[in-house]
PDB file of C-alpha atoms in Angstrom:
ATOM      1  CA  MET T 165     -11.048   6.625  23.003  1.00  0.00           C
ATOM      2  CA  LYS T 166     -13.279   8.207  20.414  1.00  0.00           C
ATOM      3  CA  ARG T 167     -12.948  11.586  22.187  1.00  0.00           C
ATOM      4  CA  ALA T 168      -9.084  11.183  22.360  1.00  0.00           C
ATOM      5  CA  PHE T 169      -9.004  10.475  18.767  1.00  0.00           C
ATOM      6  CA  ALA T 170     -11.161  13.433  17.883  1.00  0.00           C
ATOM      7  CA  LEU T 171      -8.756  15.614  19.995  1.00  0.00           C
ATOM      8  CA  LEU T 172      -5.801  14.205  18.119  1.00  0.00           C
ATOM      9  CA  ALA T 173      -7.435  14.791  14.693  1.00  0.00           C
ATOM     10  CA  ALA T 174      -8.391  18.341  15.557  1.00  0.00           C
ATOM     11  CA  ALA T 175      -4.852  19.128  16.648  1.00  0.00           C
ATOM     12  CA  PHE T 176      -3.455  17.419  13.750  1.00  0.00           C
ATOM     13  CA  GLY T 177      -5.635  19.401  11.441  1.00  0.00           C
ATOM     14  CA  LEU T 178      -4.486  22.662  13.022  1.00  0.00           C
ATOM     15  CA  VAL T 179      -0.861  21.688  12.503  1.00  0.00           C
ATOM     16  CA  LEU T 180      -1.387  20.827   8.840  1.00  0.00           C
ATOM     17  CA  ALA T 181      -3.412  24.026   8.256  1.00  0.00           C
ATOM     18  CA  THR T 182      -0.524  26.051   9.629  1.00  0.00           C
ATOM     19  CA  ALA T 183       2.207  24.047   7.869  1.00  0.00           C
ATOM     20  CA  ALA T 184       0.352  24.241   4.501  1.00  0.00           C
ATOM     21  CA  ALA T 185       0.795  27.996   4.572  1.00  0.00           C
ATOM     22  CA  GLY T 186       4.504  28.002   4.698  1.00  0.00           C
ATOM     23  CA  PRO T 187       7.155  26.936   1.853  1.00  0.00           C
ATOM     24  CA  ALA T 188       8.894  24.365   4.098  1.00  0.00           C
ATOM     25  CA  PHE T 189       6.226  21.825   3.261  1.00  0.00           C
ATOM     26  CA  ALA T 190       6.406  22.054  -0.536  1.00  0.00           C
ATOM     27  CA  GLN T 191       5.927  18.716  -2.173  1.00  0.00           C
ATOM     28  CA  SER T 192       9.413  18.055  -3.086  1.00  0.00           C
ATOM     29  CA  MET T 193       9.986  14.483  -4.480  1.00  0.00           C
ATOM     30  CA  THR T 194      13.487  14.784  -3.457  1.00  0.00           C
ATOM     31  CA  LEU T 195      12.282  13.838   0.045  1.00  0.00           C
ATOM     32  CA  CYS T 196      10.912  10.505  -1.157  1.00  0.00           C
ATOM     33  CA  ARG T 197      13.089   7.889   0.193  1.00  0.00           C
ATOM     34  CA  ALA T 198      13.541   4.515   1.998  1.00  0.00           C
ATOM     35  CA  LYS T 199      16.629   2.410   3.020  1.00  0.00           C
ATOM     36  CA  PRO T 200      17.192  -0.427   0.509  1.00  0.00           C
ATOM     37  CA  ALA T 201      16.519  -3.133   3.076  1.00  0.00           C
ATOM     38  CA  MET T 202      12.844  -1.845   3.514  1.00  0.00           C
ATOM     39  CA  LEU T 203      12.203  -2.218  -0.132  1.00  0.00           C
ATOM     40  CA  GLU T 204      12.935  -5.768  -0.317  1.00  0.00           C
ATOM     41  CA  LEU T 205       9.704  -7.783  -0.914  1.00  0.00           C
ATOM     42  CA  GLY T 206      10.900 -11.240   0.181  1.00  0.00           C
ATOM     43  CA  THR T 207       9.852 -12.837  -3.162  1.00  0.00           C
ATOM     44  CA  THR T 208      11.188 -13.227  -6.642  1.00  0.00           C
ATOM     45  CA  LEU T 209       7.617 -12.841  -8.263  1.00  0.00           C
ATOM     46  CA  PRO T 210       8.154 -15.924 -10.325  1.00  0.00           C
ATOM     47  CA  ILE T 211       4.783 -15.860 -12.230  1.00  0.00           C
ATOM     48  CA  SER T 212       5.322 -12.202 -13.161  1.00  0.00           C
ATOM     49  CA  ARG T 213       8.811 -13.076 -14.338  1.00  0.00           C
ATOM     50  CA  LYS T 214       7.550 -15.760 -16.477  1.00  0.00           C
ATOM     51  CA  ALA T 215       4.813 -13.526 -18.053  1.00  0.00           C
ATOM     52  CA  ILE T 216       7.479 -11.031 -18.963  1.00  0.00           C
ATOM     53  CA  ALA T 217       9.863 -13.561 -20.255  1.00  0.00           C
ATOM     54  CA  GLU T 218       7.467 -15.486 -22.389  1.00  0.00           C
ATOM     55  CA  LYS T 219       4.783 -13.049 -23.173  1.00  0.00           C
ATOM     56  CA  LYS T 220       6.346  -9.554 -22.839  1.00  0.00           C
ATOM     57  CA  VAL T 221       3.272  -8.596 -20.646  1.00  0.00           C
ATOM     58  CA  LEU T 222       2.871  -7.638 -16.971  1.00  0.00           C
ATOM     59  CA  ARG T 223      -0.678  -7.266 -15.849  1.00  0.00           C
ATOM     60  CA  ILE T 224      -1.211  -6.163 -12.238  1.00  0.00           C
ATOM     61  CA  ILE T 225      -4.326  -5.771 -10.204  1.00  0.00           C
ATOM     62  CA  ALA T 226      -4.184  -3.277  -7.386  1.00  0.00           C
ATOM     63  CA  LEU T 227      -6.855  -4.488  -4.950  1.00  0.00           C
ATOM     64  CA  GLY T 228      -7.461  -2.162  -1.879  1.00  0.00           C
ATOM     65  CA  SER T 229      -9.385   0.699  -0.214  1.00  0.00           C
ATOM     66  CA  SER T 230      -9.394   4.472  -0.608  1.00  0.00           C
ATOM     67  CA  THR T 231      -5.498   4.690  -0.875  1.00  0.00           C
ATOM     68  CA  THR T 232      -5.598   2.318  -3.945  1.00  0.00           C
ATOM     69  CA  ALA T 233      -8.716   4.206  -5.388  1.00  0.00           C
ATOM     70  CA  GLY T 234      -6.644   7.483  -4.979  1.00  0.00           C
ATOM     71  CA  TYR T 235      -8.875   9.296  -2.590  1.00  0.00           C
ATOM     72  CA  GLY T 236      -8.049  12.965  -2.233  1.00  0.00           C
ATOM     73  CA  VAL T 237      -5.240  13.341  -4.804  1.00  0.00           C
ATOM     74  CA  SER T 238      -5.164  16.563  -6.865  1.00  0.00           C
ATOM     75  CA  ASN T 239      -4.555  14.576 -10.064  1.00  0.00           C
ATOM     76  CA  PRO T 240      -5.525  11.032 -10.692  1.00  0.00           C
ATOM     77  CA  ALA T 241      -2.088  10.433 -12.224  1.00  0.00           C
ATOM     78  CA  TYR T 242      -0.584  10.699  -8.643  1.00  0.00           C
ATOM     79  CA  ALA T 243      -2.406   7.772  -7.066  1.00  0.00           C
ATOM     80  CA  PHE T 244       0.077   5.041  -6.439  1.00  0.00           C
ATOM     81  CA  PRO T 245      -1.229   2.505  -8.921  1.00  0.00           C
ATOM     82  CA  THR T 246      -0.768   4.959 -11.705  1.00  0.00           C
ATOM     83  CA  GLN T 247       2.582   5.837 -10.514  1.00  0.00           C
ATOM     84  CA  LEU T 248       3.512   2.329 -10.432  1.00  0.00           C
ATOM     85  CA  ARG T 249       2.346   1.938 -14.055  1.00  0.00           C
ATOM     86  CA  ILE T 250       4.470   4.954 -15.173  1.00  0.00           C
ATOM     87  CA  GLY T 251       7.533   3.641 -13.327  1.00  0.00           C
ATOM     88  CA  LEU T 252       7.328   0.258 -14.772  1.00  0.00           C
ATOM     89  CA  GLU T 253       6.891   1.318 -18.308  1.00  0.00           C
ATOM     90  CA  LYS T 254       9.912   3.582 -18.079  1.00  0.00           C
ATOM     91  CA  ALA T 255      11.982   0.769 -16.569  1.00  0.00           C
ATOM     92  CA  LEU T 256      10.752  -2.057 -18.847  1.00  0.00           C
ATOM     93  CA  PRO T 257      10.640  -0.837 -22.354  1.00  0.00           C
ATOM     94  CA  GLY T 258       9.270  -3.371 -24.777  1.00  0.00           C
ATOM     95  CA  ILE T 259       6.890  -4.861 -22.087  1.00  0.00           C
ATOM     96  CA  ASP T 260       3.291  -4.409 -22.183  1.00  0.00           C
ATOM     97  CA  ILE T 261       2.386  -3.005 -18.528  1.00  0.00           C
ATOM     98  CA  GLU T 262      -1.091  -2.885 -17.417  1.00  0.00           C
ATOM     99  CA  VAL T 263      -2.191  -1.785 -13.890  1.00  0.00           C
ATOM    100  CA  ILE T 264      -5.904  -2.361 -13.001  1.00  0.00           C
ATOM    101  CA  ASN T 265      -7.116  -0.278 -10.153  1.00  0.00           C
ATOM    102  CA  ARG T 266      -9.655  -2.113  -7.975  1.00  0.00           C
ATOM    103  CA  GLY T 267      -9.728   0.200  -5.079  1.00  0.00           C
ATOM    104  CA  ILE T 268     -12.901   0.814  -3.375  1.00  0.00           C
ATOM    105  CA  GLY T 269     -12.903   3.361  -0.462  1.00  0.00           C
ATOM    106  CA  GLY T 270     -13.909   2.293   2.965  1.00  0.00           C
ATOM    107  CA  GLN T 271     -13.404  -1.515   2.211  1.00  0.00           C
ATOM    108  CA  ASP T 272     -11.851  -3.865   4.739  1.00  0.00           C
ATOM    109  CA  VAL T 273     -10.124  -7.159   4.335  1.00  0.00           C
ATOM    110  CA  GLU T 274     -13.453  -9.123   4.493  1.00  0.00           C
ATOM    111  CA  GLU T 275     -14.897  -7.195   1.408  1.00  0.00           C
ATOM    112  CA  MET T 276     -11.741  -7.405  -0.530  1.00  0.00           C
ATOM    113  CA  ALA T 277     -11.464 -11.136   0.136  1.00  0.00           C
ATOM    114  CA  ALA T 278     -15.104 -11.635  -0.919  1.00  0.00           C
ATOM    115  CA  ARG T 279     -14.499 -10.204  -4.185  1.00  0.00           C
ATOM    116  CA  MET T 280     -11.100 -11.682  -4.822  1.00  0.00           C
ATOM    117  CA  ARG T 281     -12.291 -14.493  -7.157  1.00  0.00           C
ATOM    118  CA  THR T 282     -14.555 -12.082  -9.111  1.00  0.00           C
ATOM    119  CA  GLU T 283     -11.655  -9.380  -9.565  1.00  0.00           C
ATOM    120  CA  MET T 284      -9.094 -11.959 -10.684  1.00  0.00           C
ATOM    121  CA  GLU T 285     -11.261 -14.019 -12.991  1.00  0.00           C
ATOM    122  CA  GLY T 286     -12.604 -10.832 -14.644  1.00  0.00           C
ATOM    123  CA  ASN T 287      -9.025  -9.439 -15.018  1.00  0.00           C
ATOM    124  CA  PRO T 288      -6.515 -12.143 -15.324  1.00  0.00           C
ATOM    125  CA  ALA T 289      -3.077 -10.989 -13.962  1.00  0.00           C
ATOM    126  CA  SER T 290       0.285 -12.187 -12.979  1.00  0.00           C
ATOM    127  CA  LEU T 291       0.570  -9.947 -10.035  1.00  0.00           C
ATOM    128  CA  VAL T 292      -1.894  -8.843  -7.319  1.00  0.00           C
ATOM    129  CA  ILE T 293      -1.015  -5.753  -5.020  1.00  0.00           C
ATOM    130  CA  TRP T 294      -3.230  -6.252  -2.016  1.00  0.00           C
ATOM    131  CA  GLN T 295      -3.474  -3.043   0.244  1.00  0.00           C
ATOM    132  CA  THR T 296      -5.183  -3.650   3.519  1.00  0.00           C
ATOM    133  CA  GLY T 297      -4.844  -3.422   7.278  1.00  0.00           C
ATOM    134  CA  THR T 298      -5.240   0.337   7.818  1.00  0.00           C
ATOM    135  CA  ASN T 299      -9.180   0.044   8.191  1.00  0.00           C
ATOM    136  CA  ALA T 300      -8.899  -2.994  10.200  1.00  0.00           C
ATOM    137  CA  ALA T 301      -6.589  -1.400  12.868  1.00  0.00           C
ATOM    138  CA  ILE T 302      -8.717   1.768  13.037  1.00  0.00           C
ATOM    139  CA  ARG T 303     -11.902  -0.114  13.483  1.00  0.00           C
ATOM    140  CA  GLN T 304     -10.345  -2.651  15.811  1.00  0.00           C
ATOM    141  CA  MET T 305     -11.281  -5.644  13.891  1.00  0.00           C
ATOM    142  CA  PRO T 306     -10.433  -8.688  16.081  1.00  0.00           C
ATOM    143  CA  ILE T 307      -6.892  -9.739  15.109  1.00  0.00           C
ATOM    144  CA  GLU T 308      -7.807 -13.414  14.696  1.00  0.00           C
ATOM    145  CA  LYS T 309     -10.557 -12.564  12.326  1.00  0.00           C
ATOM    146  CA  PHE T 310      -8.282 -10.261  10.346  1.00  0.00           C
ATOM    147  CA  ASP T 311      -5.480 -12.938  10.131  1.00  0.00           C
ATOM    148  CA  SER T 312      -7.867 -15.646   9.125  1.00  0.00           C
ATOM    149  CA  THR T 313      -9.553 -13.612   6.443  1.00  0.00           C
ATOM    150  CA  LEU T 314      -6.389 -12.359   5.214  1.00  0.00           C
ATOM    151  CA  ARG T 315      -4.993 -15.907   4.878  1.00  0.00           C
ATOM    152  CA  ALA T 316      -8.208 -17.213   3.392  1.00  0.00           C
ATOM    153  CA  GLY T 317      -7.917 -14.373   0.598  1.00  0.00           C
ATOM    154  CA  LEU T 318      -4.400 -15.278  -0.011  1.00  0.00           C
ATOM    155  CA  LYS T 319      -5.115 -18.882  -0.424  1.00  0.00           C
ATOM    156  CA  LEU T 320      -7.721 -18.342  -2.914  1.00  0.00           C
ATOM    157  CA  GLY T 321      -5.775 -15.749  -4.706  1.00  0.00           C
ATOM    158  CA  THR T 322      -2.717 -17.801  -5.223  1.00  0.00           C
ATOM    159  CA  SER T 323      -4.678 -20.786  -6.334  1.00  0.00           C
ATOM    160  CA  LEU T 324      -5.895 -18.520  -9.181  1.00  0.00           C
ATOM    161  CA  GLY T 325      -2.344 -18.266 -10.461  1.00  0.00           C
ATOM    162  CA  ALA T 326      -0.923 -14.835  -9.451  1.00  0.00           C
ATOM    163  CA  ASP T 327       1.893 -13.467  -7.370  1.00  0.00           C
ATOM    164  CA  PHE T 328       0.755 -11.509  -4.340  1.00  0.00           C
ATOM    165  CA  VAL T 329       2.494  -8.488  -2.616  1.00  0.00           C
ATOM    166  CA  LEU T 330       0.767  -7.402   0.408  1.00  0.00           C
ATOM    167  CA  MET T 331       0.930  -3.646   1.249  1.00  0.00           C
ATOM    168  CA  ASN T 332       0.673  -3.146   4.998  1.00  0.00           C
ATOM    169  CA  LEU T 333      -0.659  -0.349   6.928  1.00  0.00           C
ATOM    170  CA  GLN T 334      -0.037   3.379   6.904  1.00  0.00           C
ATOM    171  CA  TYR T 335       1.913   5.276   9.339  1.00  0.00           C
ATOM    172  CA  VAL T 336      -0.474   8.256   9.868  1.00  0.00           C
ATOM    173  CA  PRO T 337      -2.100   9.750  13.013  1.00  0.00           C
ATOM    174  CA  ALA T 338      -5.304   7.892  12.785  1.00  0.00           C
ATOM    175  CA  VAL T 339      -3.343   4.561  12.847  1.00  0.00           C
ATOM    176  CA  VAL T 340      -0.730   5.767  15.381  1.00  0.00           C
ATOM    177  CA  ALA T 341      -3.497   6.364  17.777  1.00  0.00           C
ATOM    178  CA  ALA T 342      -5.125   2.966  17.209  1.00  0.00           C
ATOM    179  CA  PRO T 343      -4.261   0.228  19.822  1.00  0.00           C
ATOM    180  CA  ASP T 344      -2.578  -2.928  18.636  1.00  0.00           C
ATOM    181  CA  LYS T 345      -1.499  -1.610  15.349  1.00  0.00           C
ATOM    182  CA  GLU T 346       1.692  -3.715  15.425  1.00  0.00           C
ATOM    183  CA  ALA T 347      -0.455  -6.765  15.593  1.00  0.00           C
ATOM    184  CA  TYR T 348      -2.068  -6.317  12.320  1.00  0.00           C
ATOM    185  CA  GLU T 349       1.425  -5.351  10.885  1.00  0.00           C
ATOM    186  CA  LYS T 350       2.836  -8.696  12.419  1.00  0.00           C
ATOM    187  CA  ALA T 351      -0.064 -10.757  10.900  1.00  0.00           C
ATOM    188  CA  MET T 352       0.444  -9.518   7.421  1.00  0.00           C
ATOM    189  CA  ALA T 353       4.120 -10.312   7.698  1.00  0.00           C
ATOM    190  CA  GLY T 354       3.352 -13.760   8.763  1.00  0.00           C
ATOM    191  CA  ALA T 355       0.734 -14.367   6.233  1.00  0.00           C
ATOM    192  CA  ALA T 356       3.133 -13.040   3.384  1.00  0.00           C
ATOM    193  CA  LYS T 357       5.879 -15.393   4.571  1.00  0.00           C
ATOM    194  CA  ASP T 358       3.545 -18.553   4.861  1.00  0.00           C
ATOM    195  CA  PHE T 359       2.088 -17.959   1.317  1.00  0.00           C
ATOM    196  CA  SER T 360       5.354 -16.899  -0.253  1.00  0.00           C
ATOM    197  CA  ALA T 361       3.879 -13.451  -0.957  1.00  0.00           C
ATOM    198  CA  GLY T 362       5.777 -10.199  -1.077  1.00  0.00           C
ATOM    199  CA  LEU T 363       5.469  -7.682   1.728  1.00  0.00           C
ATOM    200  CA  PHE T 364       5.683  -3.992   1.034  1.00  0.00           C
ATOM    201  CA  ARG T 365       6.529  -2.588   4.342  1.00  0.00           C
ATOM    202  CA  ARG T 366       4.557   0.725   3.975  1.00  0.00           C
ATOM    203  CA  TYR T 367       4.166   1.139   7.773  1.00  0.00           C
ATOM    204  CA  ASP T 368       7.871   1.087   8.384  1.00  0.00           C
ATOM    205  CA  ILE T 369       8.810   3.114   5.368  1.00  0.00           C
ATOM    206  CA  MET T 370       6.447   5.988   6.380  1.00  0.00           C
ATOM    207  CA  ARG T 371       7.454   5.731  10.046  1.00  0.00           C
ATOM    208  CA  SER T 372      10.957   6.097   8.934  1.00  0.00           C
ATOM    209  CA  TRP T 373       9.946   9.443   7.156  1.00  0.00           C
ATOM    210  CA  TYR T 374       8.550  10.637  10.361  1.00  0.00           C
ATOM    211  CA  ASP T 375      11.280   9.534  12.574  1.00  0.00           C
ATOM    212  CA  ASP T 376      13.756  11.204  10.407  1.00  0.00           C
ATOM    213  CA  GLY T 377      12.077  14.759  10.815  1.00  0.00           C
ATOM    214  CA  MET T 378       9.476  14.679   8.099  1.00  0.00           C
ATOM    215  CA  PRO T 379       6.204  16.162   9.467  1.00  0.00           C
ATOM    216  CA  TYR T 380       2.912  14.378   8.889  1.00  0.00           C
ATOM    217  CA  ALA T 381       1.876  17.566   6.821  1.00  0.00           C
ATOM    218  CA  GLN T 382       4.337  16.447   4.259  1.00  0.00           C
ATOM    219  CA  PHE T 383       2.561  13.167   3.412  1.00  0.00           C
ATOM    220  CA  VAL T 384      -0.765  13.060   4.925  1.00  0.00           C
ATOM    221  CA  GLN T 385      -4.019  15.012   4.373  1.00  0.00           C
ATOM    222  CA  LEU T 386      -5.886  17.057   6.812  1.00  0.00           C
ATOM    223  CA  ASP T 387      -8.166  14.233   7.966  1.00  0.00           C
ATOM    224  CA  GLY T 388      -4.984  12.478   9.524  1.00  0.00           C
ATOM    225  CA  LEU T 389      -5.571   9.345   7.432  1.00  0.00           C
ATOM    226  CA  HIS T 390      -5.334   9.580   3.835  1.00  0.00           C
ATOM    227  CA  LEU T 391      -2.138  10.249   1.848  1.00  0.00           C
ATOM    228  CA  ASN T 392      -1.778  13.695   0.077  1.00  0.00           C
ATOM    229  CA  ASP T 393      -0.055  13.949  -3.395  1.00  0.00           C
ATOM    230  CA  PHE T 394       3.395  13.534  -2.021  1.00  0.00           C
ATOM    231  CA  GLY T 395       2.525  10.358   0.037  1.00  0.00           C
ATOM    232  CA  GLN T 396       0.721   8.774  -2.897  1.00  0.00           C
ATOM    233  CA  LYS T 397       3.600   9.523  -5.561  1.00  0.00           C
ATOM    234  CA  CYS T 398       6.302   8.473  -3.190  1.00  0.00           C
ATOM    235  CA  ILE T 399       4.521   5.170  -2.272  1.00  0.00           C
ATOM    236  CA  GLY T 400       4.025   4.562  -5.965  1.00  0.00           C
ATOM    237  CA  ARG T 401       7.691   5.215  -6.662  1.00  0.00           C
ATOM    238  CA  LEU T 402       9.062   3.071  -3.894  1.00  0.00           C
ATOM    239  CA  LEU T 403       6.653   0.214  -4.668  1.00  0.00           C
ATOM    240  CA  THR T 404       8.051   0.437  -8.338  1.00  0.00           C
ATOM    241  CA  ARG T 405      11.596   0.111  -7.025  1.00  0.00           C
ATOM    242  CA  SER T 406      10.574  -2.886  -4.897  1.00  0.00           C
ATOM    243  CA  ILE T 407       8.812  -4.668  -7.754  1.00  0.00           C
ATOM    244  CA  LEU T 408      11.747  -3.970  -9.971  1.00  0.00           C
ATOM    245  CA  GLY T 409      14.213  -5.399  -7.575  1.00  0.00           C
ATOM    246  CA  ALA T 410      12.217  -8.515  -7.101  1.00  0.00           C
ATOM    247  CA  LEU T 411      11.856  -9.049 -10.890  1.00  0.00           C
ATOM    248  CA  THR T 412      15.507  -8.393 -11.829  1.00  0.00           C
ATOM    249  CA  GLY T 413      17.231  -9.797  -8.635  1.00  0.00           C
ATOM    250  CA  PRO T 414      18.803 -13.210  -8.341  1.00  0.00           C
TER     251      PRO T 414
END
């Protein structure tokens, strides 16, 4: 399987290198899209709503790995946590918005769950965006272990008094090549439902881009794993729409 993935990555790198030379792959944000149903989180974010109504404050922790850290973007402002802050500030004038980026490259669900208490007690927040699943799928973490660790983290995190939104896997060549990736996606959906957390369906959103004819070169870096500027900015903007929908909906 390692040899197969290496061949896939090499071929993908060639496609991207070729595509990068042509104007067809310009980073136009007009292509940033998702069907409204895909942006529904499945939660009303009650704790965040209360913080906004009573304190005029919305403090968010972005907990995750290299995607959250903004690995590879040409400008730190393009990373999705920063895009989220920018979008919320524009949409919610008069509300003090803070997004604390706690992304650490290479980490998996175990390491994030292990630092959950420290991160949340050190940075009291109304909302935690927990980006995970991609590394687990690529590394083939046993699905039972992934599920139990994710649930333990959610149990602890919600007990500390914050809303949670899970951001699931990326639809990129490295994940598409992984076996049983849908099992991790399903585990995250089940955990979100059981803990009344939101689910940002990144995997389905990005797959819809690809299925609609958007080439990987438009949103993925040469490594076939990490998001490029367009991918990061678009995910940030769509996440902003999802959170605003949850905050302002019935």
